[in-house]
mmCIF file of C-alpha atoms in Angstrom:
data_model
loop_
_atom_site.group_PDB
_atom_site.id
_atom_site.type_symbol
_atom_site.label_atom_id
_atom_site.label_comp_id
_atom_site.label_asym_id
_atom_site.label_seq_id
_atom_site.Cartn_x
_atom_site.Cartn_y
_atom_site.Cartn_z
ATOM 1 C CA ALA A 1113 -20.272 -70.722 -10.395
ATOM 2 C CA GLY A 1114 -23.126 -67.977 -8.856
ATOM 3 C CA VAL A 1115 -24.866 -65.394 -7.070
ATOM 4 C CA SER A 1116 -26.647 -64.800 -4.104
ATOM 5 C CA LEU A 1117 -28.533 -62.140 -2.032
ATOM 6 C CA ASN A 1118 -30.020 -62.054 1.538
ATOM 7 C CA TRP A 1119 -32.301 -59.558 2.365
ATOM 8 C CA ARG A 1120 -33.602 -59.247 6.232
ATOM 9 C CA LEU A 1121 -36.929 -58.145 6.319
ATOM 10 C CA PHE A 1122 -37.401 -58.244 9.545
ATOM 11 C CA ASP A 1123 -34.916 -57.986 12.685
ATOM 12 C CA GLY A 1124 -37.074 -56.684 15.509
ATOM 13 C CA MET A 1125 -37.277 -53.155 14.582
ATOM 14 C CA GLU A 1126 -33.311 -53.229 15.804
ATOM 15 C CA MET A 1127 -31.932 -51.850 12.457
ATOM 16 C CA PHE A 1128 -34.326 -48.203 12.707
ATOM 17 C CA MET A 1129 -33.514 -48.190 16.213
ATOM 18 C CA THR A 1130 -30.173 -48.390 15.111
ATOM 19 C CA HIS A 1131 -29.848 -45.799 12.684
ATOM 20 C CA ASN A 1132 -31.916 -43.660 14.965
ATOM 21 C CA ARG A 1133 -29.365 -44.435 17.526
ATOM 22 C CA TYR A 1134 -26.357 -42.482 15.104
ATOM 23 C CA ALA A 1135 -28.745 -39.448 13.950
ATOM 24 C CA GLU A 1136 -29.224 -38.523 18.044
ATOM 25 C CA MET A 1137 -25.250 -39.129 18.252
ATOM 26 C CA LEU A 1138 -24.919 -36.936 15.756
ATOM 27 C CA ALA A 1139 -27.297 -34.515 17.226
ATOM 28 C CA ILE A 1140 -25.653 -34.761 20.538
ATOM 29 C CA GLY A 1141 -22.301 -34.089 18.792
ATOM 30 C CA GLU A 1142 -23.366 -30.994 17.642
ATOM 31 C CA LEU A 1143 -24.991 -29.517 20.573
ATOM 32 C CA ASN A 1144 -21.484 -29.943 21.556
ATOM 33 C CA THR A 1145 -19.992 -28.287 18.983
ATOM 34 C CA LYS A 1146 -22.690 -25.853 19.517
ATOM 35 C CA ALA A 1147 -21.298 -25.360 23.216
ATOM 36 C CA ALA A 1148 -18.219 -25.188 22.351
ATOM 37 C CA VAL A 1149 -19.429 -22.029 20.578
ATOM 38 C CA GLU A 1150 -21.602 -20.300 23.105
ATOM 39 C CA ASN A 1151 -19.255 -20.584 25.887
ATOM 40 C CA LEU A 1152 -16.770 -19.375 22.824
ATOM 41 C CA ILE A 1153 -18.717 -16.153 22.314
ATOM 42 C CA VAL A 1154 -19.693 -15.603 26.289
ATOM 43 C CA GLU A 1155 -15.811 -15.683 26.455
ATOM 44 C CA VAL A 1156 -14.818 -13.233 23.950
ATOM 45 C CA SER A 1157 -17.339 -10.865 24.685
ATOM 46 C CA SER A 1158 -15.499 -10.222 28.639
ATOM 47 C CA TYR A 1159 -12.286 -9.434 27.230
ATOM 48 C CA TYR A 1160 -14.129 -7.144 24.893
ATOM 49 C CA TYR A 1161 -16.023 -5.348 27.687
ATOM 50 C CA ASP A 1162 -13.004 -5.011 29.860
ATOM 51 C CA VAL A 1163 -11.106 -3.414 27.219
ATOM 52 C CA VAL A 1164 -13.841 -1.405 27.124
ATOM 53 C CA ARG A 1165 -13.888 -0.497 30.876
ATOM 54 C CA GLN A 1166 -10.441 0.074 30.561
ATOM 55 C CA HIS A 1167 -10.757 2.333 28.374
ATOM 56 C CA SER A 1168 -13.796 4.505 30.395
ATOM 57 C CA LYS A 1169 -10.905 3.956 33.138
ATOM 58 C CA LEU A 1170 -8.007 5.746 31.272
ATOM 59 C CA GLU A 1171 -10.451 8.605 30.172
ATOM 60 C CA ALA A 1172 -11.309 9.152 33.918
ATOM 61 C CA ALA A 1173 -8.083 8.913 34.719
ATOM 62 C CA ARG A 1174 -6.116 11.733 31.673
ATOM 63 C CA HIS A 1175 -9.394 13.925 32.980
ATOM 64 C CA SER A 1176 -7.936 14.047 36.267
ATOM 65 C CA LEU A 1177 -4.303 14.238 34.992
ATOM 66 C CA GLU A 1178 -5.531 17.256 33.344
ATOM 67 C CA LEU A 1179 -7.121 18.989 36.001
ATOM 68 C CA SER A 1180 -3.476 18.267 38.262
ATOM 69 C CA SER A 1181 -1.898 20.173 35.789
ATOM 70 C CA ALA A 1182 -3.804 22.520 35.510
ATOM 71 C CA ARG A 1183 -4.012 23.440 39.292
ATOM 72 C CA TYR A 1184 -0.404 22.521 38.968
ATOM 73 C CA ALA A 1185 0.237 25.534 36.709
ATOM 74 C CA GLU A 1186 -1.764 27.625 38.710
ATOM 75 C CA ALA A 1187 -0.688 27.288 42.200
ATOM 76 C CA ARG A 1188 2.918 27.681 40.342
ATOM 77 C CA ASP A 1189 2.004 31.112 38.762
ATOM 78 C CA LYS A 1190 0.308 32.279 42.281
ATOM 79 C CA TYR A 1191 3.286 31.105 43.690
ATOM 80 C CA VAL A 1192 5.599 33.215 41.632
ATOM 81 C CA ILE A 1193 3.301 36.447 41.935
ATOM 82 C CA GLY A 1194 3.375 35.744 45.941
ATOM 83 C CA VAL A 1195 -0.447 35.079 46.282
ATOM 84 C CA LEU A 1196 -0.009 31.724 46.906
ATOM 85 C CA SER A 1197 2.424 29.957 49.381
ATOM 86 C CA GLY A 1198 5.505 27.258 47.834
ATOM 87 C CA LEU A 1199 3.379 24.884 50.098
ATOM 88 C CA GLU A 1200 0.004 24.821 47.865
ATOM 89 C CA ALA A 1201 2.411 24.527 45.123
ATOM 90 C CA GLN A 1202 4.524 21.480 46.428
ATOM 91 C CA GLN A 1203 1.163 19.740 47.354
ATOM 92 C CA ALA A 1204 -0.280 20.472 43.646
ATOM 93 C CA LYS A 1205 2.846 18.968 42.068
ATOM 94 C CA LEU A 1206 2.648 15.829 44.418
ATOM 95 C CA ASP A 1207 -0.637 15.368 43.184
ATOM 96 C CA LEU A 1208 0.287 15.836 39.313
ATOM 97 C CA ASN A 1209 2.636 13.075 39.724
ATOM 98 C CA ALA A 1210 0.444 10.880 41.312
ATOM 99 C CA ASP A 1211 -2.014 11.485 38.691
ATOM 100 C CA SER A 1212 0.330 10.697 36.317
ATOM 101 C CA SER A 1213 1.398 7.819 37.550
ATOM 102 C CA ASN A 1214 -1.899 6.404 37.954
ATOM 103 C CA TYR A 1215 -2.290 7.777 34.182
ATOM 104 C CA MET A 1216 0.631 5.453 33.229
ATOM 105 C CA LYS A 1217 -1.201 2.092 35.431
ATOM 106 C CA GLU A 1218 -4.159 2.888 33.381
ATOM 107 C CA LYS A 1219 -2.424 2.481 30.157
ATOM 108 C CA GLU A 1220 -0.888 -0.617 31.467
ATOM 109 C CA LEU A 1221 -4.189 -2.224 31.988
ATOM 110 C CA LEU A 1222 -5.421 -1.670 29.127
ATOM 111 C CA LYS A 1223 -2.502 -2.532 26.642
ATOM 112 C CA SER A 1224 -2.998 -5.977 29.464
ATOM 113 C CA ALA A 1225 -6.497 -6.147 28.347
ATOM 114 C CA TYR A 1226 -5.740 -6.435 24.849
ATOM 115 C CA ILE A 1227 -3.031 -8.324 24.932
ATOM 116 C CA SER A 1228 -5.798 -10.775 26.703
ATOM 117 C CA LEU A 1229 -8.510 -10.298 23.826
ATOM 118 C CA ASN A 1230 -6.284 -10.545 21.075
ATOM 119 C CA THR A 1231 -4.485 -13.666 22.636
ATOM 120 C CA ILE A 1232 -8.261 -15.264 22.540
ATOM 121 C CA MET A 1233 -8.872 -13.954 19.144
ATOM 122 C CA ASN A 1234 -5.827 -15.260 17.384
ATOM 123 C CA THR A 1235 -4.879 -12.494 16.215
ATOM 124 C CA ASP A 1236 -1.685 -9.762 16.608
ATOM 125 C CA LEU A 1237 -1.105 -9.549 20.341
ATOM 126 C CA GLN A 1238 0.642 -5.607 19.676
ATOM 127 C CA LYS A 1239 -2.535 -4.498 17.506
ATOM 128 C CA HIS A 1240 -4.913 -2.491 20.240
ATOM 129 C CA MET A 1241 -6.657 1.454 20.647
ATOM 130 C CA TYR A 1242 -8.788 -0.560 17.524
ATOM 131 C CA VAL A 1243 -11.910 -0.294 19.973
ATOM 132 C CA ASP A 1244 -14.187 2.538 20.221
ATOM 133 C CA ASP A 1245 -17.202 1.492 22.172
ATOM 134 C CA SER A 1246 -19.267 1.410 25.382
ATOM 135 C CA ILE A 1247 -20.943 -0.848 27.956
ATOM 136 C CA ARG A 1248 -25.092 -0.726 26.588
ATOM 137 C CA LEU A 1249 -27.252 -3.352 28.288
ATOM 138 C CA HIS A 1250 -30.764 -4.612 26.899
ATOM 139 C CA MET A 1251 -34.095 -3.581 27.532
ATOM 140 C CA PRO A 1252 -34.367 -5.549 31.680
ATOM 141 C CA LEU A 1253 -34.624 -9.583 31.025
ATOM 142 C CA GLN A 1254 -37.422 -11.530 32.800
ATOM 143 C CA TYR A 1255 -37.094 -13.901 34.254
ATOM 144 C CA GLN A 1256 -40.213 -16.192 32.928
ATOM 145 C CA ASP A 1257 -39.244 -15.585 30.008
ATOM 146 C CA LEU A 1258 -35.401 -16.569 30.078
ATOM 147 C CA LEU A 1259 -37.081 -20.113 32.126
ATOM 148 C CA THR A 1260 -39.640 -20.375 29.412
ATOM 149 C CA ASP A 1261 -36.761 -20.302 27.144
ATOM 150 C CA LEU A 1262 -33.936 -22.479 29.501
ATOM 151 C CA LEU A 1263 -36.755 -25.093 29.768
ATOM 152 C CA GLN A 1264 -36.442 -25.621 25.753
ATOM 153 C CA TYR A 1265 -32.902 -24.126 24.295
ATOM 154 C CA ASN A 1266 -30.756 -24.518 26.494
ATOM 155 C CA THR A 1267 -27.946 -26.428 25.815
ATOM 156 C CA THR A 1268 -26.954 -28.886 28.438
ATOM 157 C CA LEU A 1269 -31.073 -30.329 28.487
ATOM 158 C CA GLN A 1270 -30.470 -30.692 24.878
ATOM 159 C CA ILE A 1271 -28.291 -32.653 25.204
ATOM 160 C CA GLY A 1272 -29.740 -34.610 28.185
ATOM 161 C CA ARG A 1273 -32.909 -35.007 26.257
ATOM 162 C CA ARG A 1274 -30.888 -36.855 23.778
ATOM 163 C CA ASP A 1275 -28.885 -38.970 25.905
ATOM 164 C CA ARG A 1276 -32.318 -40.083 27.907
ATOM 165 C CA LYS A 1277 -33.688 -40.747 23.993
ATOM 166 C CA VAL A 1278 -29.992 -42.516 23.224
ATOM 167 C CA SER A 1279 -30.858 -44.609 26.252
ATOM 168 C CA GLU A 1280 -34.609 -45.159 25.297
ATOM 169 C CA LEU A 1281 -33.589 -46.805 21.845
ATOM 170 C CA ASP A 1282 -30.372 -48.640 23.569
ATOM 171 C CA MET A 1283 -33.336 -50.663 25.447
ATOM 172 C CA LYS A 1284 -34.983 -51.391 22.412
ATOM 173 C CA ILE A 1285 -32.152 -52.142 20.509
ATOM 174 C CA ALA A 1286 -31.837 -54.819 23.287
ATOM 175 C CA ARG A 1287 -35.138 -55.991 23.416
ATOM 176 C CA ALA A 1288 -35.240 -56.921 19.599
ATOM 177 C CA ALA A 1289 -32.857 -59.668 19.961
ATOM 178 C CA LEU A 1290 -35.729 -61.293 21.608
ATOM 179 C CA PHE A 1291 -37.625 -61.420 18.450
ATOM 180 C CA PRO A 1292 -37.396 -63.438 15.440
ATOM 181 C CA LYS A 1293 -35.356 -62.765 12.475
ATOM 182 C CA LEU A 1294 -37.333 -63.266 8.954
ATOM 183 C CA ASP A 1295 -34.368 -63.325 6.158
ATOM 184 C CA PHE A 1296 -35.487 -63.205 1.988
ATOM 185 C CA ASP A 1297 -32.897 -65.536 0.023
ATOM 186 C CA ALA A 1298 -32.492 -65.561 -3.781
ATOM 187 C CA GLY A 1299 -29.964 -66.244 -6.056
ATOM 188 C CA TYR A 1300 -28.360 -68.172 -9.061
ATOM 189 C CA ASN A 1301 -26.361 -71.152 -9.249
ATOM 190 C CA TYR A 1302 -24.572 -72.169 -12.440
ATOM 191 C CA ASN A 1303 -22.707 -76.140 -12.069
ATOM 192 C CA ARG A 1304 -21.165 -78.186 -15.101
ATOM 193 C CA THR A 1305 -19.362 -80.948 -14.220
ATOM 194 C CA LYS A 1306 -17.167 -83.160 -17.315
ATOM 195 C CA SER A 1307 -15.619 -86.026 -17.021
ATOM 196 C CA PRO A 1308 -14.512 -87.805 -19.921
ATOM 197 C CA ALA A 1309 -13.750 -91.565 -17.920
ATOM 198 C CA SER A 1310 -17.958 -91.678 -16.857
ATOM 199 C CA VAL A 1311 -20.430 -92.742 -18.660
ATOM 200 C CA THR A 1312 -21.764 -89.598 -18.405
ATOM 201 C CA SER A 1313 -19.187 -87.124 -19.908
ATOM 202 C CA LEU A 1314 -21.342 -83.894 -19.403
ATOM 203 C CA ASN A 1315 -23.176 -83.248 -16.187
ATOM 204 C CA ARG A 1316 -24.811 -79.148 -16.576
ATOM 205 C CA SER A 1317 -27.390 -77.447 -14.211
ATOM 206 C CA ASN A 1318 -28.285 -73.762 -13.367
ATOM 207 C CA GLY A 1319 -31.226 -71.855 -12.448
ATOM 208 C CA PRO A 1320 -32.556 -69.202 -9.889
ATOM 209 C CA TYR A 1321 -33.291 -69.500 -6.731
ATOM 210 C CA TRP A 1322 -35.503 -68.024 -3.474
ATOM 211 C CA GLY A 1323 -37.042 -68.400 -0.217
ATOM 212 C CA PHE A 1324 -37.812 -66.667 3.046
ATOM 213 C CA SER A 1325 -36.236 -68.212 6.221
ATOM 214 C CA LEU A 1326 -37.299 -67.395 10.305
ATOM 215 C CA SER A 1327 -34.497 -68.070 13.406
ATOM 216 C CA VAL A 1328 -34.932 -67.645 16.701
ATOM 217 C CA ASP A 1329 -32.521 -66.889 18.784
ATOM 218 C CA ILE A 1330 -32.904 -70.058 21.561
ATOM 219 C CA PHE A 1331 -30.252 -70.634 23.263
ATOM 220 C CA ASN A 1332 -28.501 -67.058 24.212
ATOM 221 C CA ARG A 1333 -32.448 -65.429 25.971
ATOM 222 C CA LEU A 1334 -30.557 -65.356 29.481
ATOM 223 C CA GLU A 1335 -27.863 -63.030 28.102
ATOM 224 C CA ASN A 1336 -30.471 -60.946 26.302
ATOM 225 C CA ARG A 1337 -32.910 -60.332 29.327
ATOM 226 C CA ARG A 1338 -29.234 -59.835 31.497
ATOM 227 C CA LYS A 1339 -29.068 -56.841 28.282
ATOM 228 C CA ILE A 1340 -32.469 -56.079 28.493
ATOM 229 C CA ARG A 1341 -32.080 -55.040 32.318
ATOM 230 C CA ASN A 1342 -28.637 -52.968 32.021
ATOM 231 C CA ALA A 1343 -30.271 -51.078 29.553
ATOM 232 C CA LYS A 1344 -33.479 -50.062 31.596
ATOM 233 C CA LEU A 1345 -30.900 -49.358 34.267
ATOM 234 C CA ASP A 1346 -28.686 -47.029 32.102
ATOM 235 C CA MET A 1347 -32.439 -45.906 30.898
ATOM 236 C CA GLU A 1348 -33.630 -44.717 34.565
ATOM 237 C CA ASN A 1349 -30.364 -43.124 35.362
ATOM 238 C CA ALA A 1350 -30.427 -41.097 32.362
ATOM 239 C CA ALA A 1351 -34.035 -40.447 33.228
ATOM 240 C CA LEU A 1352 -32.257 -39.021 37.277
ATOM 241 C CA SER A 1353 -29.458 -37.253 35.541
ATOM 242 C CA TYR A 1354 -32.149 -35.168 33.344
ATOM 243 C CA GLN A 1355 -34.044 -34.205 36.329
ATOM 244 C CA GLU A 1356 -31.161 -33.497 38.117
ATOM 245 C CA ALA A 1357 -29.840 -31.378 35.204
ATOM 246 C CA GLU A 1358 -32.568 -29.745 35.250
ATOM 247 C CA GLN A 1359 -33.397 -28.557 38.528
ATOM 248 C CA GLN A 1360 -29.711 -27.486 38.439
ATOM 249 C CA VAL A 1361 -29.762 -25.442 35.723
ATOM 250 C CA LYS A 1362 -32.578 -23.626 37.114
ATOM 251 C CA ALA A 1363 -31.473 -23.124 40.548
ATOM 252 C CA ASP A 1364 -28.465 -21.732 38.722
ATOM 253 C CA LEU A 1365 -31.046 -19.482 36.666
ATOM 254 C CA ALA A 1366 -32.536 -18.262 39.639
ATOM 255 C CA GLN A 1367 -29.198 -17.222 41.269
ATOM 256 C CA LEU A 1368 -27.880 -15.532 38.597
ATOM 257 C CA TYR A 1369 -30.859 -13.616 38.175
ATOM 258 C CA ASN A 1370 -30.721 -12.246 41.651
ATOM 259 C CA THR A 1371 -27.191 -10.985 40.937
ATOM 260 C CA TYR A 1372 -28.254 -9.738 37.469
ATOM 261 C CA GLU A 1373 -30.623 -7.380 39.067
ATOM 262 C CA ASN A 1374 -28.807 -5.825 42.167
ATOM 263 C CA ASN A 1375 -26.294 -5.087 39.670
ATOM 264 C CA LEU A 1376 -28.839 -3.352 36.986
ATOM 265 C CA GLN A 1377 -29.463 -1.438 41.121
ATOM 266 C CA ILE A 1378 -25.868 -0.593 41.344
ATOM 267 C CA VAL A 1379 -25.533 0.349 37.942
ATOM 268 C CA SER A 1380 -28.429 2.746 38.834
ATOM 269 C CA PHE A 1381 -27.065 4.140 41.235
ATOM 270 C CA GLU A 1382 -22.861 3.958 40.112
ATOM 271 C CA GLU A 1383 -24.444 6.577 37.065
ATOM 272 C CA GLU A 1384 -26.403 8.969 39.242
ATOM 273 C CA SER A 1385 -22.832 9.397 41.918
ATOM 274 C CA GLU A 1386 -21.007 9.670 38.942
ATOM 275 C CA ARG A 1387 -23.084 12.702 37.462
ATOM 276 C CA VAL A 1388 -23.406 14.161 40.721
ATOM 277 C CA ALA A 1389 -19.792 13.544 41.234
ATOM 278 C CA PHE A 1390 -18.656 15.402 37.741
ATOM 279 C CA ASP A 1391 -20.773 18.348 38.592
ATOM 280 C CA ASN A 1392 -19.055 18.588 42.194
ATOM 281 C CA LEU A 1393 -15.744 19.028 40.200
ATOM 282 C CA ASP A 1394 -16.575 20.842 37.955
ATOM 283 C CA ALA A 1395 -18.559 23.610 40.418
ATOM 284 C CA ALA A 1396 -15.036 22.852 42.761
ATOM 285 C CA LEU A 1397 -12.410 23.737 39.769
ATOM 286 C CA GLU A 1398 -14.730 27.026 39.660
ATOM 287 C CA LYS A 1399 -14.582 27.498 43.302
ATOM 288 C CA TYR A 1400 -10.527 26.819 43.358
ATOM 289 C CA LYS A 1401 -9.505 29.262 40.350
ATOM 290 C CA LEU A 1402 -11.178 31.380 42.673
ATOM 291 C CA GLY A 1403 -9.114 31.263 45.461
ATOM 292 C CA THR A 1404 -12.942 30.141 47.201
ATOM 293 C CA LEU A 1405 -11.907 26.274 47.695
ATOM 294 C CA PRO A 1406 -8.190 25.090 49.162
ATOM 295 C CA GLY A 1407 -6.395 22.732 47.082
ATOM 296 C CA ILE A 1408 -6.566 19.783 49.522
ATOM 297 C CA GLU A 1409 -10.568 20.008 49.441
ATOM 298 C CA PHE A 1410 -10.167 20.582 45.388
ATOM 299 C CA ARG A 1411 -8.247 17.138 45.529
ATOM 300 C CA GLU A 1412 -11.116 15.159 46.704
ATOM 301 C CA PHE A 1413 -13.788 16.622 44.967
ATOM 302 C CA GLN A 1414 -11.112 14.621 42.389
ATOM 303 C CA ARG A 1415 -10.854 11.819 43.994
ATOM 304 C CA SER A 1416 -14.454 11.079 44.565
ATOM 305 C CA TYR A 1417 -15.326 11.716 41.277
ATOM 306 C CA ILE A 1418 -12.745 9.048 39.665
ATOM 307 C CA ASP A 1419 -13.488 6.246 42.679
ATOM 308 C CA ALA A 1420 -17.082 7.369 41.113
ATOM 309 C CA VAL A 1421 -16.369 6.591 37.689
ATOM 310 C CA ASP A 1422 -14.556 3.496 37.942
ATOM 311 C CA ARG A 1423 -17.933 2.315 40.310
ATOM 312 C CA LYS A 1424 -19.947 2.531 37.347
ATOM 313 C CA VAL A 1425 -17.518 1.144 34.714
ATOM 314 C CA SER A 1426 -17.142 -1.889 37.263
ATOM 315 C CA ALA A 1427 -20.850 -1.854 37.468
ATOM 316 C CA LEU A 1428 -21.911 -1.350 33.991
ATOM 317 C CA TYR A 1429 -19.436 -4.408 33.292
ATOM 318 C CA GLN A 1430 -20.540 -6.461 35.766
ATOM 319 C CA ALA A 1431 -24.213 -6.399 34.473
ATOM 320 C CA LYS A 1432 -23.177 -6.735 31.332
ATOM 321 C CA ILE A 1433 -21.227 -10.473 32.541
ATOM 322 C CA SER A 1434 -24.567 -11.510 34.423
ATOM 323 C CA GLU A 1435 -26.710 -10.246 31.472
ATOM 324 C CA LEU A 1436 -24.499 -12.137 28.942
ATOM 325 C CA THR A 1437 -24.049 -15.425 31.438
ATOM 326 C CA LEU A 1438 -28.477 -15.466 31.309
ATOM 327 C CA LEU A 1439 -28.655 -14.878 27.715
ATOM 328 C CA LEU A 1440 -26.043 -18.237 27.446
ATOM 329 C CA ILE A 1441 -28.627 -20.278 30.235
ATOM 330 C CA SER A 1442 -31.225 -19.669 29.017
ATOM 331 C CA GLY A 1443 -30.149 -21.051 25.454
ATOM 332 C CA LYS A 1444 -29.618 -16.627 23.712
ATOM 333 C CA ILE A 1445 -26.515 -15.960 23.031
ATOM 334 C CA LEU A 1446 -26.809 -16.707 19.233
ATOM 335 C CA LYS A 1447 -30.129 -15.174 18.844
#
């Protein structure tokens, strides 16, 4: 009987490199999870702000419907007392029907936007009308700040750096096979032999032992060097892949920021257009009530207002998506 202990004291640092490699692989897994969460946040946000956009469009359609309803009621009353012709009342009715149809379509689009949002949030698909918000943009993002954050916090680049570190550790692990191995051995043996028929009927020995052993792999060095060459190629490929990924995300940032700047300018134009269209519509309504503005011309002011609102909320939505995408690529979406 006996017990023994073997402890490898030196293996060319392979055990430490292997430990570090597993730590890097764990970090890569965590970064992949982080990337999935970041993408999910942007996706949910896009559906959420689409709901906000549809709410604004529905409100504009409702306002237009109220104006058309009031216009038709006034045209009908004036026709009854003989002030207006029946043609104006009929045209007002047609416009009212058109606005009613458009209002129903906007309600349908809003319900569809809620269904899409509820689907990605894994909640009741029929739940709706719980969003009461508006699209607000952050302070204008600065390109140089985004570039600095991108190089440091971008998840894709962080994964690339970890991959490059793993390839370097693989190289060191392959080189470790060229070094000698130093082992420490210790134990305790107990031996007892009983032979009644011999001169010595009982023989017993016991005691501890310890020592060091040094081993060198001689006949496998060509295979080890081949592994080293392959590991070196993998390390070079990882470095090139990282450079390519860095160049690509820089190009993506430049393009996204260009789109973002254009969207901000469009938002500024469309907000001004929406204010002007609303003021024009309000003035046109007063003139129409006084009878100095024909119904057809009033309808044009009404359509201009609806179009201005639609362009404004669409521009705000696109600017918000651009903003979220910039925060995503710069690694700041979770901050």
